[in-house]
Amino acid sequence: MGRSLSLARVFVSGANGFVGRAICCALVQAGHAVAGGVRHDTMLPEGVAPFVTGDLATASLRLDGFDAVVHAAGLAHRRGVPLEVWRRANVIASENLARAVSSQARFIYVSSIGIYGRAPSGIVTEQTASAPQDDYALSKLEAEERLADMLGARLRILRPAAIVGPHCPGNIPLLLKLIRSGIPLPFGSIRNARSFVDIEDVAALTTLMLQENAPSLVLAAYPEPISTPDLIRALARGLSRPARLLPVPTACLGVVARVLGREAMFQSLTGSFIARPVQAMAMDWRPARNLSVSLERAAAAERVIKG
């Protein structure tokens, strides 16, 4: 493992978001002094100093004095958003933040593994060619390219798989709602394998990327993927509810998805996406818990809140 920077200060954008908050906590625990970038003044985890930025797409900032910047802010998990809106939130905001940092600061950009598509063939590694299939992924790739032009060797890119954890966004909350309802789910015949990663492991990996010899591109994913039926079973255990799965043919699900205009969700639920975190493992990163336990933990957090 490489030697970590002895950092005086680290700036984290999106510090009150799902990913940014976890990264702030991990950095504080590792002994770094952390400033959390937020649009408006708000409460942040203990040890994180709020740094009000306003809208990053229009803000005029100076981030002198920071040894590293972690850019975790951005737009995600929205439907019906025009490409211009994605670009404003994910590309223009990234450019503005890159302009604000000192010429010596390292810059870690939290991107997305969705850059490789929704269901790529074969195993995805850092060497796999990008193939974005939606405007969100396209905007994240464009942001990566612009940051590489602006920052050169100072840039580090982290591409996490679908992130799970307590109160995570994305498809997991929808599945939890369906499981809680007791409605039988027509996913029992799906035979796929998809990669996920726990939010705490993403945060831990981000701290490792402060090493002097950290790779320029790192994937974050559990070494072992999971099928959609097993994912639902793990979530159901966390909710202490039965997993009611019906063996509906996948082709029938595809027809329904097309009629409802939910092809993207269909691909996420039925297609395979296997990522191998080669560079992360080479940095001695290991997940803190196995994926099934992580999913149960995420579901249990919702059970505590909603009863």
PDB file of C-alpha atoms in Angstrom:
ATOM      1  CA  MET A   1       0.000   0.000   0.000  1.00  0.00           C
ATOM      2  CA  GLY A   2       1.255   3.490  -0.783  1.00  0.00           C
ATOM      3  CA  ARG A   3       1.998   6.243   1.714  1.00  0.00           C
ATOM      4  CA  SER A   4      -0.936   8.549   2.400  1.00  0.00           C
ATOM      5  CA  LEU A   5      -0.637  12.299   2.258  1.00  0.00           C
ATOM      6  CA  SER A   6      -0.297  14.097   5.580  1.00  0.00           C
ATOM      7  CA  LEU A   7      -3.120  16.448   4.745  1.00  0.00           C
ATOM      8  CA  ALA A   8      -3.876  19.695   6.479  1.00  0.00           C
ATOM      9  CA  ARG A   9      -7.301  20.055   4.886  1.00  0.00           C
ATOM     10  CA  VAL A  10      -9.615  18.163   2.546  1.00  0.00           C
ATOM     11  CA  PHE A  11     -12.619  19.755   0.853  1.00  0.00           C
ATOM     12  CA  VAL A  12     -15.598  17.478   0.088  1.00  0.00           C
ATOM     13  CA  SER A  13     -18.387  18.750  -2.159  1.00  0.00           C
ATOM     14  CA  GLY A  14     -21.902  17.449  -1.613  1.00  0.00           C
ATOM     15  CA  ALA A  15     -21.085  16.932   2.059  1.00  0.00           C
ATOM     16  CA  ASN A  16     -24.733  16.618   3.102  1.00  0.00           C
ATOM     17  CA  GLY A  17     -25.524  14.020   0.425  1.00  0.00           C
ATOM     18  CA  PHE A  18     -25.637  10.250   0.750  1.00  0.00           C
ATOM     19  CA  VAL A  19     -22.122   9.723  -0.628  1.00  0.00           C
ATOM     20  CA  GLY A  20     -20.481  12.964   0.480  1.00  0.00           C
ATOM     21  CA  ARG A  21     -21.538  12.598   4.113  1.00  0.00           C
ATOM     22  CA  ALA A  22     -20.076   9.096   4.344  1.00  0.00           C
ATOM     23  CA  ILE A  23     -16.811  10.252   2.769  1.00  0.00           C
ATOM     24  CA  CYS A  24     -16.575  13.138   5.235  1.00  0.00           C
ATOM     25  CA  CYS A  25     -16.985  10.754   8.170  1.00  0.00           C
ATOM     26  CA  ALA A  26     -14.327   8.381   6.830  1.00  0.00           C
ATOM     27  CA  LEU A  27     -11.854  11.219   6.277  1.00  0.00           C
ATOM     28  CA  VAL A  28     -12.400  12.600   9.776  1.00  0.00           C
ATOM     29  CA  GLN A  29     -11.939   9.120  11.239  1.00  0.00           C
ATOM     30  CA  ALA A  30      -8.675   8.823   9.305  1.00  0.00           C
ATOM     31  CA  GLY A  31      -7.423  11.992  10.964  1.00  0.00           C
ATOM     32  CA  HIS A  32      -7.880  14.529   8.173  1.00  0.00           C
ATOM     33  CA  ALA A  33      -9.274  18.023   8.685  1.00  0.00           C
ATOM     34  CA  VAL A  34     -12.409  18.165   6.570  1.00  0.00           C
ATOM     35  CA  ALA A  35     -14.418  21.055   5.154  1.00  0.00           C
ATOM     36  CA  GLY A  36     -17.801  20.021   3.792  1.00  0.00           C
ATOM     37  CA  GLY A  37     -19.078  21.885   0.759  1.00  0.00           C
ATOM     38  CA  VAL A  38     -22.824  22.580   0.959  1.00  0.00           C
ATOM     39  CA  ARG A  39     -25.182  24.752  -1.046  1.00  0.00           C
ATOM     40  CA  HIS A  40     -26.701  26.278   2.095  1.00  0.00           C
ATOM     41  CA  ASP A  41     -25.471  26.314   5.680  1.00  0.00           C
ATOM     42  CA  THR A  42     -26.507  23.079   7.379  1.00  0.00           C
ATOM     43  CA  MET A  43     -25.528  20.654  10.105  1.00  0.00           C
ATOM     44  CA  LEU A  44     -22.791  18.210   9.117  1.00  0.00           C
ATOM     45  CA  PRO A  45     -21.211  15.244  10.930  1.00  0.00           C
ATOM     46  CA  GLU A  46     -19.001  15.988  13.910  1.00  0.00           C
ATOM     47  CA  GLY A  47     -15.563  17.183  12.865  1.00  0.00           C
ATOM     48  CA  VAL A  48     -16.719  18.492   9.462  1.00  0.00           C
ATOM     49  CA  ALA A  49     -16.647  22.271   9.029  1.00  0.00           C
ATOM     50  CA  PRO A  50     -19.420  23.592   6.740  1.00  0.00           C
ATOM     51  CA  PHE A  51     -18.200  25.497   3.686  1.00  0.00           C
ATOM     52  CA  VAL A  52     -21.096  27.217   1.893  1.00  0.00           C
ATOM     53  CA  THR A  53     -20.542  27.160  -1.869  1.00  0.00           C
ATOM     54  CA  GLY A  54     -23.939  28.021  -3.288  1.00  0.00           C
ATOM     55  CA  ASP A  55     -24.740  26.435  -6.645  1.00  0.00           C
ATOM     56  CA  LEU A  56     -21.499  24.889  -7.925  1.00  0.00           C
ATOM     57  CA  ALA A  57     -22.609  25.442 -11.521  1.00  0.00           C
ATOM     58  CA  THR A  58     -22.577  29.222 -11.020  1.00  0.00           C
ATOM     59  CA  ALA A  59     -20.430  29.741  -7.926  1.00  0.00           C
ATOM     60  CA  SER A  60     -17.228  31.762  -7.990  1.00  0.00           C
ATOM     61  CA  LEU A  61     -15.020  29.939  -5.487  1.00  0.00           C
ATOM     62  CA  ARG A  62     -11.477  29.927  -4.228  1.00  0.00           C
ATOM     63  CA  LEU A  63     -10.324  26.762  -2.489  1.00  0.00           C
ATOM     64  CA  ASP A  64      -6.808  27.812  -1.622  1.00  0.00           C
ATOM     65  CA  GLY A  65      -5.245  26.009   1.304  1.00  0.00           C
ATOM     66  CA  PHE A  66      -6.785  22.618   0.598  1.00  0.00           C
ATOM     67  CA  ASP A  67      -4.424  19.751  -0.134  1.00  0.00           C
ATOM     68  CA  ALA A  68      -7.142  17.645  -1.743  1.00  0.00           C
ATOM     69  CA  VAL A  69     -10.666  17.950  -3.075  1.00  0.00           C
ATOM     70  CA  VAL A  70     -13.215  15.145  -3.214  1.00  0.00           C
ATOM     71  CA  HIS A  71     -16.019  16.012  -5.628  1.00  0.00           C
ATOM     72  CA  ALA A  72     -19.038  13.995  -4.527  1.00  0.00           C
ATOM     73  CA  ALA A  73     -21.765  16.485  -5.457  1.00  0.00           C
ATOM     74  CA  GLY A  74     -23.879  15.969  -8.549  1.00  0.00           C
ATOM     75  CA  LEU A  75     -27.261  15.077  -9.968  1.00  0.00           C
ATOM     76  CA  ALA A  76     -28.394  11.436 -10.044  1.00  0.00           C
ATOM     77  CA  HIS A  77     -31.439   9.162  -9.727  1.00  0.00           C
ATOM     78  CA  ARG A  78     -33.820  11.382 -11.684  1.00  0.00           C
ATOM     79  CA  ARG A  79     -36.157  10.578 -14.559  1.00  0.00           C
ATOM     80  CA  GLY A  80     -37.180  12.847 -17.409  1.00  0.00           C
ATOM     81  CA  VAL A  81     -34.242  15.231 -16.981  1.00  0.00           C
ATOM     82  CA  PRO A  82     -32.961  16.933 -20.170  1.00  0.00           C
ATOM     83  CA  LEU A  83     -29.319  16.426 -21.101  1.00  0.00           C
ATOM     84  CA  GLU A  84     -28.653  20.142 -20.556  1.00  0.00           C
ATOM     85  CA  VAL A  85     -29.681  19.802 -16.913  1.00  0.00           C
ATOM     86  CA  TRP A  86     -27.428  16.775 -16.421  1.00  0.00           C
ATOM     87  CA  ARG A  87     -24.532  18.662 -17.993  1.00  0.00           C
ATOM     88  CA  ARG A  88     -25.090  21.728 -15.858  1.00  0.00           C
ATOM     89  CA  ALA A  89     -25.086  19.749 -12.604  1.00  0.00           C
ATOM     90  CA  ASN A  90     -22.390  17.218 -13.462  1.00  0.00           C
ATOM     91  CA  VAL A  91     -20.110  18.844 -16.044  1.00  0.00           C
ATOM     92  CA  ILE A  92     -20.235  22.601 -15.553  1.00  0.00           C
ATOM     93  CA  ALA A  93     -20.222  22.282 -11.758  1.00  0.00           C
ATOM     94  CA  SER A  94     -17.187  19.989 -11.974  1.00  0.00           C
ATOM     95  CA  GLU A  95     -15.360  22.466 -14.192  1.00  0.00           C
ATOM     96  CA  ASN A  96     -16.056  25.323 -11.779  1.00  0.00           C
ATOM     97  CA  LEU A  97     -14.799  23.308  -8.839  1.00  0.00           C
ATOM     98  CA  ALA A  98     -11.633  22.327 -10.707  1.00  0.00           C
ATOM     99  CA  ARG A  99     -10.948  26.001 -11.457  1.00  0.00           C
ATOM    100  CA  ALA A 100     -11.326  26.850  -7.768  1.00  0.00           C
ATOM    101  CA  VAL A 101      -8.659  24.488  -6.421  1.00  0.00           C
ATOM    102  CA  SER A 102      -5.007  25.338  -6.010  1.00  0.00           C
ATOM    103  CA  SER A 103      -2.524  24.162  -8.620  1.00  0.00           C
ATOM    104  CA  GLN A 104      -1.099  21.568  -6.201  1.00  0.00           C
ATOM    105  CA  ALA A 105      -4.270  20.022  -4.824  1.00  0.00           C
ATOM    106  CA  ARG A 106      -5.251  16.482  -5.701  1.00  0.00           C
ATOM    107  CA  PHE A 107      -8.759  16.039  -7.046  1.00  0.00           C
ATOM    108  CA  ILE A 108     -10.820  12.871  -6.527  1.00  0.00           C
ATOM    109  CA  TYR A 109     -13.943  12.720  -8.671  1.00  0.00           C
ATOM    110  CA  VAL A 110     -16.740  10.375  -7.615  1.00  0.00           C
ATOM    111  CA  SER A 111     -18.116   9.242 -10.969  1.00  0.00           C
ATOM    112  CA  SER A 112     -20.285   6.223 -11.814  1.00  0.00           C
ATOM    113  CA  ILE A 113     -19.815   2.696 -13.070  1.00  0.00           C
ATOM    114  CA  GLY A 114     -22.867   3.363 -15.242  1.00  0.00           C
ATOM    115  CA  ILE A 115     -20.404   4.802 -17.744  1.00  0.00           C
ATOM    116  CA  TYR A 116     -19.963   1.205 -18.984  1.00  0.00           C
ATOM    117  CA  GLY A 117     -23.668   0.812 -19.774  1.00  0.00           C
ATOM    118  CA  ARG A 118     -26.545  -0.903 -17.980  1.00  0.00           C
ATOM    119  CA  ALA A 119     -25.766  -4.538 -18.766  1.00  0.00           C
ATOM    120  CA  PRO A 120     -22.346  -4.856 -20.442  1.00  0.00           C
ATOM    121  CA  SER A 121     -21.152  -8.215 -21.686  1.00  0.00           C
ATOM    122  CA  GLY A 122     -18.241  -9.800 -19.846  1.00  0.00           C
ATOM    123  CA  ILE A 123     -16.572  -8.592 -16.668  1.00  0.00           C
ATOM    124  CA  VAL A 124     -16.008  -4.851 -16.317  1.00  0.00           C
ATOM    125  CA  THR A 125     -12.591  -3.631 -15.162  1.00  0.00           C
ATOM    126  CA  GLU A 126     -10.724  -0.354 -15.371  1.00  0.00           C
ATOM    127  CA  GLN A 127      -9.655  -1.409 -18.883  1.00  0.00           C
ATOM    128  CA  THR A 128     -13.206  -1.780 -20.221  1.00  0.00           C
ATOM    129  CA  ALA A 129     -14.264   0.766 -22.839  1.00  0.00           C
ATOM    130  CA  SER A 130     -16.957   3.237 -21.816  1.00  0.00           C
ATOM    131  CA  ALA A 131     -20.417   2.863 -23.364  1.00  0.00           C
ATOM    132  CA  PRO A 132     -22.924   5.173 -21.619  1.00  0.00           C
ATOM    133  CA  GLN A 133     -26.560   4.420 -22.405  1.00  0.00           C
ATOM    134  CA  ASP A 134     -28.302   7.375 -20.797  1.00  0.00           C
ATOM    135  CA  ASP A 135     -27.811  11.091 -20.329  1.00  0.00           C
ATOM    136  CA  TYR A 136     -26.748  10.717 -16.694  1.00  0.00           C
ATOM    137  CA  ALA A 137     -23.885   8.372 -17.550  1.00  0.00           C
ATOM    138  CA  LEU A 138     -22.952  10.524 -20.537  1.00  0.00           C
ATOM    139  CA  SER A 139     -22.714  13.612 -18.322  1.00  0.00           C
ATOM    140  CA  LYS A 140     -20.491  11.769 -15.833  1.00  0.00           C
ATOM    141  CA  LEU A 141     -18.172  10.639 -18.630  1.00  0.00           C
ATOM    142  CA  GLU A 142     -18.037  14.158 -20.059  1.00  0.00           C
ATOM    143  CA  ALA A 143     -17.167  15.479 -16.607  1.00  0.00           C
ATOM    144  CA  GLU A 144     -14.336  12.954 -16.322  1.00  0.00           C
ATOM    145  CA  GLU A 145     -12.951  14.027 -19.686  1.00  0.00           C
ATOM    146  CA  ARG A 146     -13.129  17.741 -18.888  1.00  0.00           C
ATOM    147  CA  LEU A 147     -11.490  17.238 -15.497  1.00  0.00           C
ATOM    148  CA  ALA A 148      -8.711  15.181 -17.095  1.00  0.00           C
ATOM    149  CA  ASP A 149      -8.043  18.030 -19.538  1.00  0.00           C
ATOM    150  CA  MET A 150      -7.974  20.587 -16.736  1.00  0.00           C
ATOM    151  CA  LEU A 151      -6.158  18.689 -13.982  1.00  0.00           C
ATOM    152  CA  GLY A 152      -3.956  16.145 -15.716  1.00  0.00           C
ATOM    153  CA  ALA A 153      -2.066  13.849 -13.345  1.00  0.00           C
ATOM    154  CA  ARG A 154      -3.682  15.398 -10.262  1.00  0.00           C
ATOM    155  CA  LEU A 155      -7.026  13.769 -11.097  1.00  0.00           C
ATOM    156  CA  ARG A 156      -8.201  10.503  -9.537  1.00  0.00           C
ATOM    157  CA  ILE A 157     -11.509   8.990 -10.714  1.00  0.00           C
ATOM    158  CA  LEU A 158     -13.613   6.645  -8.584  1.00  0.00           C
ATOM    159  CA  ARG A 159     -16.375   4.724 -10.370  1.00  0.00           C
ATOM    160  CA  PRO A 160     -18.613   3.009  -7.796  1.00  0.00           C
ATOM    161  CA  ALA A 161     -21.087   0.270  -8.649  1.00  0.00           C
ATOM    162  CA  ALA A 162     -24.666   0.712  -7.424  1.00  0.00           C
ATOM    163  CA  ILE A 163     -24.233   1.887  -3.838  1.00  0.00           C
ATOM    164  CA  VAL A 164     -26.217   0.320  -1.001  1.00  0.00           C
ATOM    165  CA  GLY A 165     -26.529   1.342   2.606  1.00  0.00           C
ATOM    166  CA  PRO A 166     -29.029   2.821   5.046  1.00  0.00           C
ATOM    167  CA  HIS A 167     -31.304   5.334   3.266  1.00  0.00           C
ATOM    168  CA  CYS A 168     -29.598   4.832  -0.105  1.00  0.00           C
ATOM    169  CA  PRO A 169     -31.231   6.249  -3.260  1.00  0.00           C
ATOM    170  CA  GLY A 170     -31.961   4.335  -6.470  1.00  0.00           C
ATOM    171  CA  ASN A 171     -33.929   1.116  -6.947  1.00  0.00           C
ATOM    172  CA  ILE A 172     -33.347  -0.270  -3.447  1.00  0.00           C
ATOM    173  CA  PRO A 173     -35.976   1.982  -1.767  1.00  0.00           C
ATOM    174  CA  LEU A 174     -38.531   0.902  -4.391  1.00  0.00           C
ATOM    175  CA  LEU A 175     -37.793  -2.777  -3.754  1.00  0.00           C
ATOM    176  CA  LEU A 176     -38.081  -2.230  -0.004  1.00  0.00           C
ATOM    177  CA  LYS A 177     -41.470  -0.595  -0.495  1.00  0.00           C
ATOM    178  CA  LEU A 178     -42.678  -3.506  -2.623  1.00  0.00           C
ATOM    179  CA  ILE A 179     -41.424  -6.103  -0.146  1.00  0.00           C
ATOM    180  CA  ARG A 180     -43.057  -4.254   2.723  1.00  0.00           C
ATOM    181  CA  SER A 181     -46.367  -4.196   0.835  1.00  0.00           C
ATOM    182  CA  GLY A 182     -46.456  -7.984   0.697  1.00  0.00           C
ATOM    183  CA  ILE A 183     -47.212  -7.994  -3.029  1.00  0.00           C
ATOM    184  CA  PRO A 184     -45.676 -11.038  -4.777  1.00  0.00           C
ATOM    185  CA  LEU A 185     -42.822  -9.873  -7.003  1.00  0.00           C
ATOM    186  CA  PRO A 186     -42.477 -11.388 -10.504  1.00  0.00           C
ATOM    187  CA  PHE A 187     -38.693 -11.760 -10.363  1.00  0.00           C
ATOM    188  CA  GLY A 188     -38.280 -15.378  -9.302  1.00  0.00           C
ATOM    189  CA  SER A 189     -37.089 -16.576 -12.733  1.00  0.00           C
ATOM    190  CA  ILE A 190     -34.330 -13.972 -13.175  1.00  0.00           C
ATOM    191  CA  ARG A 191     -30.875 -15.544 -13.474  1.00  0.00           C
ATOM    192  CA  ASN A 192     -28.477 -12.631 -13.474  1.00  0.00           C
ATOM    193  CA  ALA A 193     -25.513 -11.293 -11.520  1.00  0.00           C
ATOM    194  CA  ARG A 194     -25.022  -7.628 -10.599  1.00  0.00           C
ATOM    195  CA  SER A 195     -22.314  -5.794  -8.707  1.00  0.00           C
ATOM    196  CA  PHE A 196     -22.984  -3.514  -5.750  1.00  0.00           C
ATOM    197  CA  VAL A 197     -20.887  -1.785  -3.115  1.00  0.00           C
ATOM    198  CA  ASP A 198     -21.593  -0.572   0.414  1.00  0.00           C
ATOM    199  CA  ILE A 199     -21.476   3.166   1.090  1.00  0.00           C
ATOM    200  CA  GLU A 200     -18.983   2.700   3.923  1.00  0.00           C
ATOM    201  CA  ASP A 201     -16.658   0.811   1.586  1.00  0.00           C
ATOM    202  CA  VAL A 202     -16.887   3.608  -0.991  1.00  0.00           C
ATOM    203  CA  ALA A 203     -15.888   6.064   1.716  1.00  0.00           C
ATOM    204  CA  ALA A 204     -12.995   3.884   2.894  1.00  0.00           C
ATOM    205  CA  LEU A 205     -11.736   3.510  -0.669  1.00  0.00           C
ATOM    206  CA  THR A 206     -11.864   7.270  -1.157  1.00  0.00           C
ATOM    207  CA  THR A 207      -9.477   7.747   1.758  1.00  0.00           C
ATOM    208  CA  LEU A 208      -7.099   5.186   0.220  1.00  0.00           C
ATOM    209  CA  MET A 209      -7.092   7.201  -3.003  1.00  0.00           C
ATOM    210  CA  LEU A 210      -5.210   9.933  -1.146  1.00  0.00           C
ATOM    211  CA  GLN A 211      -2.124   7.705  -1.369  1.00  0.00           C
ATOM    212  CA  GLU A 212       0.708   9.228  -3.349  1.00  0.00           C
ATOM    213  CA  ASN A 213       0.771   6.373  -5.850  1.00  0.00           C
ATOM    214  CA  ALA A 214      -3.002   5.847  -6.112  1.00  0.00           C
ATOM    215  CA  PRO A 215      -4.168   4.826  -9.606  1.00  0.00           C
ATOM    216  CA  SER A 216      -5.861   7.402 -11.784  1.00  0.00           C
ATOM    217  CA  LEU A 217      -8.978   5.212 -12.221  1.00  0.00           C
ATOM    218  CA  VAL A 218     -10.488   2.893  -9.603  1.00  0.00           C
ATOM    219  CA  LEU A 219     -13.688   0.836  -9.587  1.00  0.00           C
ATOM    220  CA  ALA A 220     -15.586   0.205  -6.353  1.00  0.00           C
ATOM    221  CA  ALA A 221     -17.561  -3.041  -6.256  1.00  0.00           C
ATOM    222  CA  TYR A 222     -17.932  -6.146  -4.150  1.00  0.00           C
ATOM    223  CA  PRO A 223     -15.741  -8.911  -5.602  1.00  0.00           C
ATOM    224  CA  GLU A 224     -18.822 -11.173  -5.760  1.00  0.00           C
ATOM    225  CA  PRO A 225     -22.040 -10.061  -7.529  1.00  0.00           C
ATOM    226  CA  ILE A 226     -25.582 -11.049  -6.560  1.00  0.00           C
ATOM    227  CA  SER A 227     -28.716 -12.040  -8.480  1.00  0.00           C
ATOM    228  CA  THR A 228     -31.891  -9.981  -8.274  1.00  0.00           C
ATOM    229  CA  PRO A 229     -33.844 -12.769  -6.468  1.00  0.00           C
ATOM    230  CA  ASP A 230     -31.061 -13.144  -3.878  1.00  0.00           C
ATOM    231  CA  LEU A 231     -30.905  -9.381  -3.485  1.00  0.00           C
ATOM    232  CA  ILE A 232     -34.643  -9.315  -2.730  1.00  0.00           C
ATOM    233  CA  ARG A 233     -34.249 -12.191  -0.273  1.00  0.00           C
ATOM    234  CA  ALA A 234     -31.506 -10.298   1.588  1.00  0.00           C
ATOM    235  CA  LEU A 235     -33.606  -7.137   1.749  1.00  0.00           C
ATOM    236  CA  ALA A 236     -36.591  -9.141   2.983  1.00  0.00           C
ATOM    237  CA  ARG A 237     -34.485 -10.641   5.783  1.00  0.00           C
ATOM    238  CA  GLY A 238     -33.470  -7.142   6.832  1.00  0.00           C
ATOM    239  CA  LEU A 239     -37.127  -6.120   6.940  1.00  0.00           C
ATOM    240  CA  SER A 240     -38.112  -9.347   8.727  1.00  0.00           C
ATOM    241  CA  ARG A 241     -40.612  -9.944   5.947  1.00  0.00           C
ATOM    242  CA  PRO A 242     -41.054 -12.935   3.613  1.00  0.00           C
ATOM    243  CA  ALA A 243     -39.601 -12.694   0.115  1.00  0.00           C
ATOM    244  CA  ARG A 244     -42.564 -13.461  -2.134  1.00  0.00           C
ATOM    245  CA  LEU A 245     -41.121 -14.219  -5.571  1.00  0.00           C
ATOM    246  CA  LEU A 246     -43.138 -15.455  -8.553  1.00  0.00           C
ATOM    247  CA  PRO A 247     -41.366 -17.285 -11.436  1.00  0.00           C
ATOM    248  CA  VAL A 248     -42.572 -15.038 -14.278  1.00  0.00           C
ATOM    249  CA  PRO A 249     -40.576 -15.495 -17.528  1.00  0.00           C
ATOM    250  CA  THR A 250     -38.098 -12.678 -18.069  1.00  0.00           C
ATOM    251  CA  ALA A 251     -39.383 -12.141 -21.626  1.00  0.00           C
ATOM    252  CA  CYS A 252     -42.829 -11.302 -20.245  1.00  0.00           C
ATOM    253  CA  LEU A 253     -41.291  -8.781 -17.869  1.00  0.00           C
ATOM    254  CA  GLY A 254     -39.554  -7.188 -20.830  1.00  0.00           C
ATOM    255  CA  VAL A 255     -42.836  -6.715 -22.676  1.00  0.00           C
ATOM    256  CA  VAL A 256     -44.439  -5.065 -19.650  1.00  0.00           C
ATOM    257  CA  ALA A 257     -41.377  -2.814 -19.153  1.00  0.00           C
ATOM    258  CA  ARG A 258     -41.548  -1.616 -22.757  1.00  0.00           C
ATOM    259  CA  VAL A 259     -45.266  -0.850 -22.465  1.00  0.00           C
ATOM    260  CA  LEU A 260     -44.658   1.139 -19.277  1.00  0.00           C
ATOM    261  CA  GLY A 261     -41.567   2.879 -20.618  1.00  0.00           C
ATOM    262  CA  ARG A 262     -39.345   1.376 -17.913  1.00  0.00           C
ATOM    263  CA  GLU A 263     -36.723  -0.369 -20.031  1.00  0.00           C
ATOM    264  CA  ALA A 264     -33.873   1.078 -17.962  1.00  0.00           C
ATOM    265  CA  MET A 265     -35.266  -0.384 -14.752  1.00  0.00           C
ATOM    266  CA  PHE A 266     -35.887  -3.685 -16.548  1.00  0.00           C
ATOM    267  CA  GLN A 267     -32.231  -3.860 -17.563  1.00  0.00           C
ATOM    268  CA  SER A 268     -31.144  -3.043 -14.028  1.00  0.00           C
ATOM    269  CA  LEU A 269     -33.331  -5.791 -12.559  1.00  0.00           C
ATOM    270  CA  THR A 270     -32.810  -8.533 -15.134  1.00  0.00           C
ATOM    271  CA  GLY A 271     -29.484  -7.879 -16.855  1.00  0.00           C
ATOM    272  CA  SER A 272     -26.045  -8.762 -15.548  1.00  0.00           C
ATOM    273  CA  PHE A 273     -23.359  -6.261 -14.602  1.00  0.00           C
ATOM    274  CA  ILE A 274     -20.244  -7.799 -13.082  1.00  0.00           C
ATOM    275  CA  ALA A 275     -17.399  -5.495 -12.084  1.00  0.00           C
ATOM    276  CA  ARG A 276     -13.985  -6.615 -10.878  1.00  0.00           C
ATOM    277  CA  PRO A 277     -12.306  -3.928  -8.704  1.00  0.00           C
ATOM    278  CA  VAL A 278      -8.757  -4.778  -9.779  1.00  0.00           C
ATOM    279  CA  GLN A 279      -7.096  -1.522  -8.769  1.00  0.00           C
ATOM    280  CA  ALA A 280      -8.974  -1.239  -5.480  1.00  0.00           C
ATOM    281  CA  MET A 281      -7.928  -4.748  -4.449  1.00  0.00           C
ATOM    282  CA  ALA A 282      -4.328  -3.920  -5.401  1.00  0.00           C
ATOM    283  CA  MET A 283      -4.526  -1.020  -2.924  1.00  0.00           C
ATOM    284  CA  ASP A 284      -5.410  -3.531  -0.167  1.00  0.00           C
ATOM    285  CA  TRP A 285      -9.023  -2.365  -0.101  1.00  0.00           C
ATOM    286  CA  ARG A 286     -11.421  -5.006   1.166  1.00  0.00           C
ATOM    287  CA  PRO A 287     -15.162  -4.662   1.886  1.00  0.00           C
ATOM    288  CA  ALA A 288     -15.974  -4.462   5.588  1.00  0.00           C
ATOM    289  CA  ARG A 289     -18.854  -6.951   5.298  1.00  0.00           C
ATOM    290  CA  ASN A 290     -20.294  -9.261   2.650  1.00  0.00           C
ATOM    291  CA  LEU A 291     -22.956  -8.014   0.281  1.00  0.00           C
ATOM    292  CA  SER A 292     -25.886  -9.942   1.767  1.00  0.00           C
ATOM    293  CA  VAL A 293     -25.146  -8.518   5.210  1.00  0.00           C
ATOM    294  CA  SER A 294     -24.842  -5.023   3.734  1.00  0.00           C
ATOM    295  CA  LEU A 295     -28.257  -5.357   2.064  1.00  0.00           C
ATOM    296  CA  GLU A 296     -29.838  -6.672   5.257  1.00  0.00           C
ATOM    297  CA  ARG A 297     -28.335  -3.723   7.132  1.00  0.00           C
ATOM    298  CA  ALA A 298     -29.765  -1.237   4.639  1.00  0.00           C
ATOM    299  CA  ALA A 299     -33.233  -2.775   4.908  1.00  0.00           C
ATOM    300  CA  ALA A 300     -33.082  -2.982   8.699  1.00  0.00           C
ATOM    301  CA  ALA A 301     -32.454   0.777   8.865  1.00  0.00           C
ATOM    302  CA  GLU A 302     -35.769   1.353   7.068  1.00  0.00           C
ATOM    303  CA  ARG A 303     -37.506  -1.082   9.398  1.00  0.00           C
ATOM    304  CA  VAL A 304     -36.327   0.896  12.417  1.00  0.00           C
ATOM    305  CA  ILE A 305     -37.647   4.157  10.960  1.00  0.00           C
ATOM    306  CA  LYS A 306     -40.997   2.941   9.629  1.00  0.00           C
ATOM    307  CA  GLY A 307     -41.719   0.111  12.031  1.00  0.00           C
TER     308      GLY A 307
END
